[in-house]
Amino acid sequence: MSKRPTIADIASQAGVSTGAVSYALNGRPGVSAATRDRILAIAKEIGWHPSVAARSMAGSRVNAVGLILARPARVLGMEPFFMQFISGVESVLSANRTALLLQLVPDHDAADEAVRFWWAERRIDGVLVMDLWADDQRPALLAELGVPAVIVGRPRKGLDLPAVWSDDAAAIDSVVDYLVTIGHRRIARVAGLPSLEHTQIRTAAFQAAAERHKLDSAPVVSTDYTWEEGAQATRRLLTSADRPTAITYDNDLMAVAALSVAHELSISVPDQLSIVAGDDSQLCLVQHPSITALARDIVDYGARTAQAMLDLVADGRTGVHQTPTATLIPRASTAAAP
Amino acid sequence: MSKRPTIADIASQAGVSTGAVSYALNGRPGVSAATRDRILAIAKEIGWHPSVAARSMAGSRVNAVGLILARPARVLGMEPFFMQFISGVESVLSANRTALLLQLVPDHDAADEAVRFWWAERRIDGVLVMDLWADDQRPALLAELGVPAVIVGRPRKGLDLPAVWSDDAAAIDSVVDYLVTIGHRRIARVAGLPSLEHTQIRTAAFQAAAERHKLDSAPVVSTDYTWEEGAQATRRLLTSADRPTAITYDNDLMAVAALSVAHELSISVPDQLSIVAGDDSQLCLVQHPSITALARDIVDYGARTAQAMLDLVADGRTGVHQTPTATLIPRASTAAAP
DNA sequence: CTGAAAGCGCTTACAG
DNA sequence: CTGAAAGCGCTTACAG
């Protein structure tokens, strides 16, 4: 509870003005090298840390970045993606002494309101925007408010926001190509939330690939990512007239649920049905059969996103960063078509 | 990008001093009801939001709470617990216009350093401390620094920190009682990280229950919560001379891995082996057989923790809050002993 | 290269 | 019940 050291303390010890201390501490011109070294030594010795509040008030950055997630808790909890992504974000932010403000909100309106508040209260230097949906208002809102933002997803036309993305369409192509190569002609897709932009990108890619390969059937069913809807979609597909011989899923929990449904219907995996998960996690490995999945380095994805954010707020650098495309890891849940 | 309104703007519009505005806005005595209403109306009309930085500098709270998680990303990602807990925390914090700072760190030293920085920079009003380990230095460090903190776990002796906890020992008792009731005499426990306090509490409870029921065997194996170690522990137990007829796990991922191992060893679940998961999530439902698990309302647990934090920083209220004990949900993975 | 001073937007004793 | 003023800890033109 002892009083925190301030630049005034450093200034008096060093026998200079607080202005000089500020220049020295921030590595700006205006002090001699000798003075700078002396100031830095004193700052370190007395354990000085900048007050974010004071810096913020003086108009400088607050060294904090916001991340708002608009998904229900039970879905977030079951998607290892988010924690891994956050972990990657954190690794870069904390190395740069920048805090992460996290907010989980129930819907889009709450997400917008959260950004407005954070910005109005000057809590953040910028926000990371993920899970974009079609006609998402957020990029426009952020531009209007003047909030620096990094888009996690496909770059927006007309807005000069930096974006970090991964080629989902190419990943989907690789899955369809693989299944076709081992003889499948009836392939289904169990998609995530249809309102999300990346769901739409994947569905479009899936349909284009089906067209290209002239598949016999290529139905798409939408879900909310929960195992219930994944299981229900699978049940519907497997009891339909034109039963698919392979199904791809937009996450791994639904692929696991599919294993259960196949078991329940006495359909053998992979002999009679091949299953592919759209995300890879330990879950896919623990099943029997283990599940073929699209894998990518999500921690790295988060780290790149955080770096793009820092580049943006530190020196206004924008740009589009493409991260490696997910690669297919074949496991025991896929085999030649029956 | 237009200039944000300040209390000076409100003051000039209302024809009063900024001091009066401050009193009115904070609901403190010093202004007449009429003036207060006028001020509040103007504030609302011009879209005023307090500057957290200014409030912080003036010595008031910053309306932010920190949460530091010291587990590897791949473990965090596979534990639905954390996101659900965070979601509960968030629901209470955001209703009180309080931000959550989240930091994921690799180890205990990094966790300590993170608290020091946050506090030194005046970024937070307090921290939530979870995953306490035996001889955890954090409560002492926090007391020394004077950081308000809420312990998620067993209350600490000698330190007057509020704690929110759940009776893990009673939950373990209920599991052992249940298994004994259906005839099991050789019950094993696959525990999480042995350094964590709640692991130790559970192990002690397990051993006491084994003693009480005079079990034939009650081995305990420690793991790091990953499916690899869970599978390895299971393999070791199932190939030992005194093979258990029931195994309880400290999370659900390991219980799922156990299903795989049993399958690999041609041991039928639940006929020859009963399996109980220490956490409940959708994962337990999606398996076949579905997994018997200890369930509790984790979102509520997070919410209560956040409330305890607000009570502490708002009016210094401390105290111990016990949350409901986890209850056993019997499913298809447990049956009478062979 | 350095010093003195204003200003960021609040809160809070202290007078009136 | 209200006003005037100091202070929180920085940054940044502006003089010297």
XYZ file of C-alpha atoms (C1' of nucleotides) in Angstrom:
708
model
C 0.000 0.000 0.000
C 3.042 2.301 -0.038
C 2.870 5.190 -2.456
C 3.702 4.310 -6.000
C 6.720 6.038 -7.505
C 5.931 8.647 -10.156
C 8.001 10.446 -12.742
C 8.217 13.330 -10.298
C 10.147 11.063 -7.941
C 12.477 10.085 -10.729
C 12.876 13.702 -11.779
C 13.851 14.887 -8.326
C 16.306 12.040 -7.837
C 17.851 12.666 -11.219
C 17.796 16.407 -10.782
C 15.900 17.042 -13.998
C 12.380 18.051 -14.950
C 9.496 15.645 -15.304
C 9.393 16.515 -18.980
C 12.900 15.247 -19.427
C 12.004 12.069 -17.582
C 9.044 11.542 -19.852
C 11.193 11.959 -22.944
C 13.794 9.574 -21.617
C 11.272 6.951 -20.608
C 9.566 7.046 -23.963
C 12.748 6.954 -25.990
C 12.119 10.290 -27.648
C 14.718 12.924 -28.524
C 15.201 15.773 -26.108
C 17.599 14.315 -23.561
C 21.243 13.368 -23.738
C 22.228 9.732 -23.755
C 23.878 10.067 -20.359
C 20.800 11.641 -18.782
C 18.580 9.057 -20.380
C 20.611 6.217 -18.947
C 20.622 7.758 -15.521
C 16.857 8.233 -15.640
C 16.225 4.702 -16.803
C 18.453 3.338 -14.064
C 16.593 5.279 -11.392
C 13.208 4.266 -12.791
C 14.208 0.658 -12.644
C 15.701 0.942 -9.206
C 12.668 2.490 -7.583
C 10.321 0.176 -9.432
C 8.471 2.726 -11.456
C 5.591 1.671 -13.698
C 3.625 4.067 -15.848
C 0.103 4.866 -14.740
C -2.127 3.870 -17.622
C -4.703 6.317 -16.389
C -2.324 9.254 -16.530
C -1.077 8.236 -19.930
C -4.571 7.839 -21.174
C -5.559 11.252 -19.923
C -2.557 12.840 -21.497
C -3.870 11.517 -24.781
C -1.550 8.640 -25.255
C -2.506 5.016 -25.736
C -3.939 2.937 -22.928
C -2.253 -0.279 -24.009
C -5.366 -2.359 -23.958
C -7.211 -4.224 -26.658
C -10.783 -5.440 -26.600
C -12.237 -8.720 -27.739
C -15.978 -9.279 -27.767
C -17.449 -12.716 -28.295
C -21.113 -12.985 -29.167
C -21.829 -16.653 -28.689
C -23.650 -18.526 -25.956
C -21.485 -19.816 -23.117
C -22.211 -23.453 -23.767
C -21.077 -23.169 -27.379
C -17.948 -21.185 -26.481
C -17.078 -23.701 -23.819
C -17.182 -26.583 -26.231
C -15.062 -24.902 -28.892
C -11.386 -25.215 -28.051
C -10.808 -22.711 -30.845
C -11.535 -19.675 -28.709
C -9.220 -20.363 -25.796
C -6.446 -21.317 -28.162
C -6.981 -18.176 -30.171
C -7.045 -16.058 -27.024
C -3.904 -17.745 -25.851
C -2.151 -16.737 -29.056
C -3.451 -13.191 -28.764
C -2.244 -13.011 -25.186
C 1.239 -14.211 -25.949
C 1.827 -11.215 -28.206
C -0.084 -8.680 -26.154
C 1.547 -9.469 -22.857
C 4.985 -9.374 -24.442
C 4.055 -5.802 -25.374
C 2.578 -4.932 -21.997
C -0.878 -4.647 -23.438
C -3.966 -5.901 -21.639
C -6.804 -7.866 -23.145
C -10.347 -6.898 -22.223
C -12.696 -9.762 -22.847
C -16.424 -9.493 -23.021
C -18.939 -12.252 -23.688
C -22.276 -10.948 -24.846
C -25.570 -12.617 -25.730
C -26.180 -10.929 -29.075
C -25.053 -8.491 -31.714
C -26.663 -5.458 -30.190
C -24.923 -6.096 -26.910
C -21.657 -6.441 -28.806
C -22.122 -3.043 -30.429
C -23.021 -1.464 -27.138
C -19.959 -2.960 -25.487
C -17.662 -1.416 -28.090
C -19.321 1.956 -27.712
C -18.849 1.895 -23.971
C -15.271 0.755 -24.054
C -14.416 3.408 -26.551
C -16.363 6.157 -24.824
C -14.653 5.322 -21.567
C -11.299 5.254 -23.305
C -10.577 1.775 -22.071
C -9.082 0.397 -25.247
C -6.840 1.326 -28.140
C -8.680 -0.941 -30.529
C -10.761 -4.064 -30.934
C -10.437 -7.473 -32.482
C -13.516 -8.384 -34.476
C -14.293 -12.033 -35.009
C -17.226 -14.163 -36.070
C -18.386 -11.686 -38.656
C -21.805 -12.321 -40.039
C -23.292 -11.323 -43.324
C -24.133 -7.617 -43.368
C -22.249 -7.168 -40.153
C -22.674 -3.591 -38.941
C -19.575 -3.625 -36.817
C -16.944 -2.619 -39.360
C -19.023 0.408 -40.313
C -19.721 1.271 -36.686
C -16.062 1.028 -35.804
C -15.104 3.180 -38.764
C -17.700 5.736 -37.731
C -16.496 5.830 -34.148
C -12.904 5.879 -35.318
C -12.001 2.773 -33.352
C -8.923 0.989 -34.679
C -9.966 -2.567 -35.472
C -8.557 -5.763 -36.891
C -10.926 -8.069 -38.699
C -10.479 -11.772 -38.099
C -11.839 -13.037 -41.367
C -12.216 -12.035 -44.950
C -11.092 -8.443 -45.633
C -13.984 -6.020 -46.078
C -14.384 -4.272 -49.354
C -14.446 -0.503 -49.131
C -13.099 -0.312 -45.596
C -9.421 0.018 -44.944
C -9.331 -2.267 -41.925
C -6.490 -4.711 -41.470
C -7.628 -8.303 -41.712
C -6.155 -11.617 -40.698
C -7.676 -14.515 -42.518
C -7.271 -18.079 -43.570
C -8.462 -19.514 -46.865
C -11.470 -21.532 -45.741
C -12.566 -22.144 -49.312
C -9.274 -23.846 -50.162
C -9.544 -25.966 -47.016
C -13.022 -27.122 -47.983
C -11.749 -27.885 -51.480
C -9.064 -30.116 -50.055
C -11.652 -32.076 -48.083
C -13.936 -32.617 -51.061
C -11.006 -33.471 -53.337
C -9.822 -36.053 -50.838
C -13.239 -37.664 -50.448
C -13.765 -37.749 -54.197
C -10.366 -39.301 -54.701
C -11.298 -42.210 -52.441
C -14.500 -42.722 -54.356
C -17.237 -40.739 -52.646
C -19.968 -39.302 -54.864
C -22.606 -38.454 -52.228
C -21.082 -36.020 -49.768
C -22.994 -33.916 -47.252
C -22.008 -30.869 -45.285
C -23.253 -30.091 -41.777
C -22.578 -26.399 -41.423
C -22.395 -24.054 -38.454
C -24.473 -20.920 -37.988
C -25.643 -19.829 -41.427
C -25.523 -16.160 -40.467
C -21.761 -16.269 -40.013
C -19.721 -15.130 -42.947
C -17.220 -17.956 -42.748
C -20.054 -20.477 -42.809
C -21.273 -18.909 -46.022
C -17.802 -18.925 -47.538
C -17.413 -22.585 -46.756
C -20.826 -23.536 -48.005
C -20.226 -21.697 -51.263
C -16.872 -23.438 -51.659
C -18.476 -26.778 -50.904
C -21.166 -26.274 -53.491
C -18.679 -25.114 -56.092
C -16.525 -28.172 -55.457
C -19.573 -30.437 -55.741
C -20.368 -28.819 -59.048
C -16.819 -29.181 -60.290
C -16.700 -32.853 -59.383
C -20.265 -33.408 -60.607
C -21.200 -35.142 -57.354
C -24.387 -37.201 -57.256
C -25.572 -35.280 -54.216
C -24.191 -32.587 -51.932
C -26.775 -31.512 -49.368
C -25.982 -28.826 -46.810
C -27.654 -28.671 -43.392
C -27.244 -25.704 -41.054
C -26.845 -25.952 -37.300
C -25.886 -23.880 -34.296
C -22.711 -25.908 -33.582
C -24.221 -27.814 -30.660
C -24.078 -31.576 -30.530
C -27.866 -31.745 -30.497
C -28.265 -30.052 -33.833
C -25.250 -31.890 -35.213
C -26.791 -35.197 -34.204
C -30.172 -34.224 -35.575
C -28.728 -33.154 -38.915
C -26.792 -36.393 -39.135
C -29.857 -38.438 -38.351
C -31.781 -36.676 -41.051
C -29.058 -37.204 -43.620
C -28.534 -40.851 -42.765
C -32.212 -41.701 -42.962
C -32.785 -39.862 -46.235
C -33.372 -41.656 -49.500
C -30.081 -40.613 -51.020
C -27.935 -41.366 -47.996
C -24.474 -39.752 -48.174
C -21.365 -41.917 -47.900
C -19.391 -39.064 -46.367
C -20.289 -36.100 -44.166
C -18.151 -33.120 -43.265
C -18.823 -31.036 -40.154
C -18.021 -27.441 -39.275
C -16.568 -28.302 -35.890
C -15.403 -31.364 -34.040
C -18.130 -31.722 -31.438
C -20.725 -32.355 -34.142
C -18.438 -34.895 -35.786
C -18.234 -36.717 -32.466
C -22.012 -36.590 -32.181
C -22.177 -38.085 -35.671
C -20.209 -41.068 -34.483
C -22.876 -41.635 -31.850
C -25.695 -41.349 -34.341
C -24.020 -43.736 -36.764
C -23.612 -46.191 -33.927
C -27.246 -45.795 -32.985
C -28.302 -46.482 -36.597
C -25.871 -49.399 -36.884
C -24.013 -47.648 -39.654
C -20.357 -48.494 -39.499
C -17.706 -45.748 -39.596
C -15.677 -45.677 -41.814
C -16.906 -48.700 -43.767
C -20.325 -47.344 -44.587
C -19.834 -43.712 -43.677
C -16.831 -41.403 -43.677
C -16.709 -38.479 -41.257
C -14.571 -35.330 -41.381
C -14.352 -32.677 -38.645
C -13.876 -29.022 -39.553
C -11.710 -28.279 -36.545
C -9.072 -30.421 -34.991
C -8.640 -30.897 -31.272
C -7.838 -33.626 -28.814
C -11.464 -34.640 -29.123
C -10.870 -36.082 -32.581
C -8.024 -38.198 -31.305
C -9.840 -39.681 -28.362
C -12.659 -41.188 -30.375
C -12.776 -44.599 -31.899
C -12.440 -44.430 -34.737
C -10.272 -41.324 -34.469
C -11.657 -38.534 -36.622
C -10.151 -37.137 -39.808
C -9.984 -33.355 -39.395
C -8.947 -30.030 -40.823
C -6.118 -28.793 -38.647
C -4.385 -25.484 -38.316
C -2.293 -23.582 -35.835
C -4.913 -21.568 -33.995
C -2.532 -20.185 -31.382
C -0.452 -18.751 -34.198
C -3.589 -17.338 -35.798
C -4.335 -15.455 -32.582
C -0.752 -14.268 -32.307
C -0.796 -12.851 -35.824
C -4.041 -11.085 -35.131
C -2.639 -9.440 -32.027
C 0.452 -8.388 -33.953
C -1.694 -6.804 -36.638
C -3.495 -4.876 -33.901
C -0.253 -3.605 -32.407
C 1.042 -2.618 -35.823
C -2.139 -0.693 -36.377
C -2.234 1.274 -33.147
C 1.516 1.772 -32.911
C 2.150 3.105 -36.382
C -1.025 2.978 -38.322
C 0.074 0.039 -40.413
C -2.837 -1.753 -41.984
C -2.833 -4.625 -44.419
C -4.168 -8.062 -45.074
C -2.440 -10.990 -43.488
C -3.140 -14.440 -44.790
C -2.413 -17.307 -42.445
C -1.715 -20.861 -43.561
C -4.652 -22.813 -44.901
C -5.903 -25.644 -42.730
C -4.616 -29.019 -43.786
C -6.446 -32.294 -43.761
C -5.246 -34.889 -41.265
C -6.596 -38.245 -42.412
C -7.446 -40.584 -39.549
C -9.581 -43.660 -39.051
C -12.990 -42.088 -39.661
C -12.538 -41.881 -43.441
C -12.139 -44.691 -45.949
C -12.999 -45.594 -49.516
C -16.650 -45.233 -50.424
C -18.716 -48.416 -49.934
C -14.015 11.169 -33.743
C -15.876 14.197 -32.371
C -14.809 15.393 -28.971
C -16.250 13.418 -26.110
C -18.495 15.296 -23.724
C -17.085 15.924 -20.254
C -18.557 16.975 -16.985
C -17.452 20.508 -17.811
C -19.841 20.449 -20.752
C -22.616 19.279 -18.513
C -21.747 21.880 -15.912
C -21.871 24.771 -18.346
C -25.147 23.598 -19.846
C -26.665 23.169 -16.426
C -25.189 26.378 -15.138
C -23.507 24.719 -12.176
C -19.970 23.775 -11.173
C -18.259 20.572 -12.212
C -18.199 19.576 -8.574
C -21.959 19.680 -8.441
C -22.114 17.603 -11.588
C -19.798 15.043 -10.069
C -21.935 14.782 -6.957
C -25.098 14.446 -8.985
C -23.653 11.820 -11.284
C -22.377 9.744 -8.427
C -25.533 9.956 -6.402
C -23.899 11.660 -3.471
C -25.358 14.372 -1.272
C -24.516 17.936 -2.088
C -27.015 18.817 -4.774
C -30.743 19.361 -4.695
C -33.009 16.801 -6.243
C -34.069 19.211 -8.950
C -30.491 20.049 -9.915
C -29.566 16.395 -9.867
C -32.360 15.498 -12.243
C -31.457 18.301 -14.600
C -27.831 17.210 -14.609
C -28.683 13.576 -15.219
C -30.966 14.541 -18.078
C -28.267 16.621 -19.736
C -25.672 13.888 -19.262
C -27.931 11.423 -20.927
C -28.860 13.773 -23.711
C -25.314 14.626 -24.736
C -24.185 11.023 -24.368
C -21.749 11.472 -21.559
C -19.703 8.523 -20.312
C -17.212 8.783 -17.492
C -13.563 8.607 -18.416
C -12.157 5.662 -16.527
C -8.746 7.241 -16.736
C -9.853 10.438 -15.062
C -11.707 8.543 -12.395
C -8.731 6.349 -11.804
C -6.439 9.328 -11.454
C -8.757 11.000 -9.059
C -8.339 7.978 -6.868
C -11.585 6.306 -7.537
C -12.115 2.811 -8.865
C -11.309 1.852 -12.418
C -14.162 -0.594 -12.724
C -12.056 -3.439 -13.985
C -11.293 -6.845 -12.558
C -8.435 -9.142 -13.481
C -8.425 -12.870 -14.050
C -5.193 -14.739 -14.587
C -5.153 -18.322 -15.783
C -1.941 -20.293 -15.456
C -2.607 -23.326 -17.590
C -1.364 -24.322 -21.009
C -3.585 -23.302 -23.916
C -4.318 -26.845 -25.003
C -5.590 -27.770 -21.566
C -7.668 -24.596 -21.206
C -9.166 -25.142 -24.628
C -10.365 -28.610 -23.743
C -11.950 -27.615 -20.447
C -15.391 -26.127 -21.001
C -15.243 -25.113 -17.354
C -13.244 -21.964 -17.969
C -15.360 -20.365 -20.673
C -18.504 -21.149 -18.733
C -17.028 -19.690 -15.591
C -15.890 -16.589 -17.460
C -19.301 -16.272 -18.984
C -20.846 -16.225 -15.524
C -18.309 -13.683 -14.321
C -19.017 -11.501 -17.322
C -22.752 -11.515 -16.863
C -22.406 -9.868 -13.473
C -19.503 -7.590 -14.342
C -21.001 -6.152 -17.486
C -24.284 -5.498 -15.715
C -22.174 -3.367 -13.393
C -20.186 -1.706 -16.141
C -17.018 -3.413 -15.032
C -14.466 -4.762 -17.475
C -12.711 -8.097 -17.272
C -8.996 -8.228 -17.974
C -7.951 -11.718 -18.906
C -4.408 -12.959 -18.972
C -3.196 -16.443 -19.819
C 0.277 -17.145 -18.520
C 2.612 -20.103 -18.783
C 3.505 -20.470 -15.116
C 3.126 -19.229 -11.575
C 5.898 -16.670 -11.736
C 4.338 -15.097 -14.780
C 1.024 -14.999 -12.937
C 2.578 -13.127 -10.034
C 4.289 -10.718 -12.350
C 1.061 -10.068 -14.208
C -0.727 -9.089 -10.994
C 2.098 -6.824 -9.987
C 1.987 -5.018 -13.293
C -1.758 -4.652 -13.415
C -1.774 -3.279 -9.936
C 1.201 -1.002 -10.425
C -0.387 0.402 -13.543
C -3.691 0.809 -11.716
C -5.523 -1.192 -14.305
C -7.700 -3.169 -11.949
C -9.706 -2.860 -8.763
C -9.061 -6.450 -7.798
C -8.343 -9.950 -9.006
C -10.068 -13.288 -9.097
C -7.741 -16.064 -8.002
C -8.434 -19.559 -9.210
C -6.623 -22.858 -9.472
C -4.861 -22.428 -6.176
C -2.071 -24.829 -5.523
C -0.630 -26.056 -2.284
C 1.537 -23.363 -0.701
C 0.254 -20.848 -3.184
C 2.078 -17.549 -2.717
C -0.602 -15.473 -4.353
C -2.891 -14.803 -1.397
C 0.089 -13.549 0.601
C 1.379 -11.501 -2.317
C -2.015 -9.925 -2.864
C -2.372 -9.126 0.812
C 1.074 -7.574 0.787
C 0.326 -5.454 -2.264
C -3.075 -4.596 -0.868
C -4.892 -5.912 -3.920
C -8.528 -6.811 -3.256
C -8.960 -10.444 -4.208
C -11.570 -13.149 -4.242
C -10.417 -16.713 -3.864
C -12.146 -19.296 -6.001
C -11.675 -22.282 -3.774
C -11.251 -23.202 -0.170
C -11.017 -20.144 2.096
C -7.473 -19.442 3.327
C -6.752 -19.628 6.973
C -5.269 -16.498 8.446
C -6.126 -14.266 5.517
C -9.335 -12.337 5.444
C -10.020 -12.818 1.741
C -13.513 -13.549 0.488
C -13.821 -17.004 -0.993
C -16.325 -18.716 -3.220
C -16.172 -22.445 -3.025
C -17.958 -25.670 -3.611
C -17.694 -28.734 -1.436
C -15.555 -31.003 -3.591
C -15.113 -33.494 -0.793
C -18.861 -34.024 -0.494
C -19.129 -34.450 -4.257
C -16.429 -37.123 -4.225
C -18.197 -38.825 -1.329
C -21.384 -39.012 -3.349
C -19.546 -40.707 -6.200
C -17.900 -43.309 -4.000
C -21.135 -43.924 -2.089
C -22.962 -44.483 -5.352
C -20.373 -46.881 -6.719
C -20.241 -48.815 -3.467
C -24.020 -49.034 -3.402
C -24.029 -50.761 -6.783
C -21.434 -53.232 -5.589
C -18.008 -51.857 -6.504
C -15.154 -52.703 -4.130
C -12.167 -51.831 -6.307
C -12.449 -48.187 -7.288
C -9.665 -46.097 -8.781
C -9.265 -42.352 -9.091
C -7.493 -40.634 -11.987
C -6.712 -37.220 -10.600
C -5.740 -33.908 -12.197
C -2.617 -31.922 -11.407
C -1.447 -32.997 -7.956
C -0.105 -29.538 -7.185
C -3.582 -28.018 -7.295
C -5.315 -27.630 -3.999
C -8.657 -28.908 -5.206
C -6.987 -32.040 -6.503
C -5.573 -32.637 -3.063
C -8.924 -32.023 -1.412
C -10.576 -34.522 -3.715
C -7.883 -37.119 -3.306
C -8.054 -36.844 0.459
C -11.833 -37.196 0.339
C -11.526 -40.173 -1.959
C -9.087 -41.912 0.335
C -11.192 -41.185 3.385
C -14.259 -42.599 1.656
C -12.314 -45.695 0.624
C -11.266 -46.142 4.211
C -14.781 -45.652 5.481
C -16.185 -48.212 3.068
C -13.214 -50.536 3.602
C -12.691 -50.873 -0.151
C -10.500 -53.699 -1.431
C -8.417 -51.239 -3.412
C -8.497 -47.505 -4.123
C -5.463 -46.487 -6.162
C -4.971 -42.845 -7.195
C -3.041 -41.843 -10.316
C -2.094 -38.226 -11.039
C -2.227 -36.604 -14.473
C -2.053 -33.215 -16.153
C -5.678 -33.377 -17.387
C -4.721 -34.208 -20.976
C -6.265 -37.163 -22.742
C -2.804 -38.715 -23.195
C -2.137 -38.950 -19.496
C -5.717 -39.918 -18.829
C -5.429 -42.760 -21.320
C -2.078 -43.833 -19.969
C -3.331 -43.898 -16.395
C -6.349 -45.915 -17.455
C -4.212 -48.391 -19.349
C -2.014 -48.858 -16.319
C -4.967 -49.408 -14.010
C -6.726 -51.800 -16.355
C -3.661 -53.960 -16.887
C -2.743 -54.119 -13.202
C -3.173 -57.262 -11.148
C -5.931 -55.831 -9.038
C -7.958 -54.324 -11.876
C -10.558 -51.796 -10.677
C -14.205 -52.269 -11.607
C -14.838 -48.547 -11.532
C -12.704 -45.477 -12.253
C -13.483 -41.836 -11.540
C -11.809 -39.016 -13.459
C -11.119 -35.405 -12.578
C -12.474 -34.053 -15.860
C -14.523 -35.295 -18.759
C -11.881 -35.457 -21.470
C -9.985 -38.144 -19.565
C -13.196 -40.091 -19.021
C -13.749 -40.026 -22.771
C -10.192 -41.206 -23.308
C -10.913 -44.023 -20.877
C -13.732 -45.205 -23.088
C -11.227 -45.500 -25.918
C -8.754 -47.418 -23.817
C -11.415 -49.810 -22.570
C -12.444 -50.415 -26.164
C -8.828 -51.017 -27.143
C -8.450 -53.559 -24.332
C -11.811 -55.175 -25.145
C -13.133 -54.284 -21.718
C -16.809 -53.540 -21.908
C -18.243 -50.364 -20.363
C -20.286 -50.509 -18.196
C -20.466 -54.329 -17.892
C -16.883 -54.846 -16.860
C -15.904 -51.289 -16.015
C -17.822 -48.277 -14.741
C -16.615 -44.787 -15.583
C -17.438 -41.467 -13.884
C -16.404 -38.013 -15.136
C -15.558 -35.279 -12.653
C -17.004 -32.519 -14.822
C -20.080 -32.602 -16.917
C -20.325 -31.160 -20.411
C -21.850 -31.996 -23.739
C -18.897 -34.321 -24.228
C -20.299 -36.805 -21.739
C -23.604 -36.905 -23.566
C -22.194 -37.480 -27.009
C -20.350 -40.657 -26.132
C -21.679 -44.160 -26.276
C -22.168 -45.149 -23.655
C -22.985 -41.695 -22.338
C -20.882 -40.888 -19.302
C -22.044 -40.594 -15.697
C -20.755 -37.278 -14.383
C -20.607 -34.814 -11.521
C -22.548 -31.774 -12.666
C -22.877 -28.288 -11.339
C -23.886 -24.866 -12.503
C -20.552 -23.373 -13.505
C -21.988 -20.206 -15.001
C -23.630 -19.503 -11.663
C -20.358 -20.232 -9.906
C -18.683 -17.552 -12.005
C -21.518 -15.134 -11.391
C -21.289 -15.553 -7.638
C -17.573 -15.017 -7.763
C -17.973 -11.778 -9.675
C -20.611 -10.627 -7.225
C -18.289 -11.326 -4.317
C -15.652 -9.209 -6.064
C -18.033 -6.295 -6.539
C -19.173 -6.547 -2.925
C -15.562 -6.400 -1.875
C -14.455 -3.402 -3.901
C -17.712 -1.498 -3.542
C -18.101 -1.708 0.193
C -15.378 -3.872 1.562
C -17.694 -6.766 2.240
C -15.809 -10.012 2.598
C -17.117 -13.414 3.515
C -17.228 -17.004 2.451
C -19.778 -18.042 -0.119
C -20.530 -21.696 -0.539
C -22.057 -22.720 -3.847
C -24.132 -25.846 -4.360
C -22.263 -29.134 -4.293
C -21.945 -30.948 -7.598
C -24.505 -33.688 -8.051
C -24.022 -37.019 -9.696
C -25.885 -37.573 -12.972
C -25.980 -41.344 -13.552
C -25.809 -42.288 -17.222
C -24.930 -45.358 -19.220
C -21.257 -45.638 -18.279
C -21.931 -46.964 -14.787
C -23.574 -50.214 -13.758
C -23.460 -52.844 -11.057
C -20.031 -54.302 -10.416
C -19.280 -57.459 -12.455
C 19.697 19.629 -24.937
C 16.555 21.128 -20.873
C 12.880 23.588 -17.847
C 8.460 25.474 -16.720
C 3.730 25.089 -17.550
C -0.637 23.805 -19.381
C -3.830 20.342 -19.943
C -6.239 15.682 -20.032
C -11.406 14.741 -16.922
C -12.480 13.575 -12.998
C -13.093 13.631 -7.282
C -13.055 15.703 -2.983
C -12.088 18.374 0.946
C -12.795 23.201 1.987
C -15.193 27.532 2.067
C -19.213 30.018 1.625
C -27.086 23.232 -0.910
C -23.258 25.158 -4.109
C -18.641 27.122 -5.975
C -13.739 27.508 -6.517
C -9.629 25.042 -6.411
C -6.252 21.536 -5.779
C -4.658 17.297 -7.151
C -4.156 12.606 -9.432
C 0.552 11.337 -13.087
C 1.474 11.749 -17.192
C 2.612 14.183 -22.278
C 3.716 17.847 -25.162
C 4.175 22.135 -27.335
C 6.719 26.254 -26.117
C 10.557 28.919 -24.470
C 15.169 29.214 -23.364
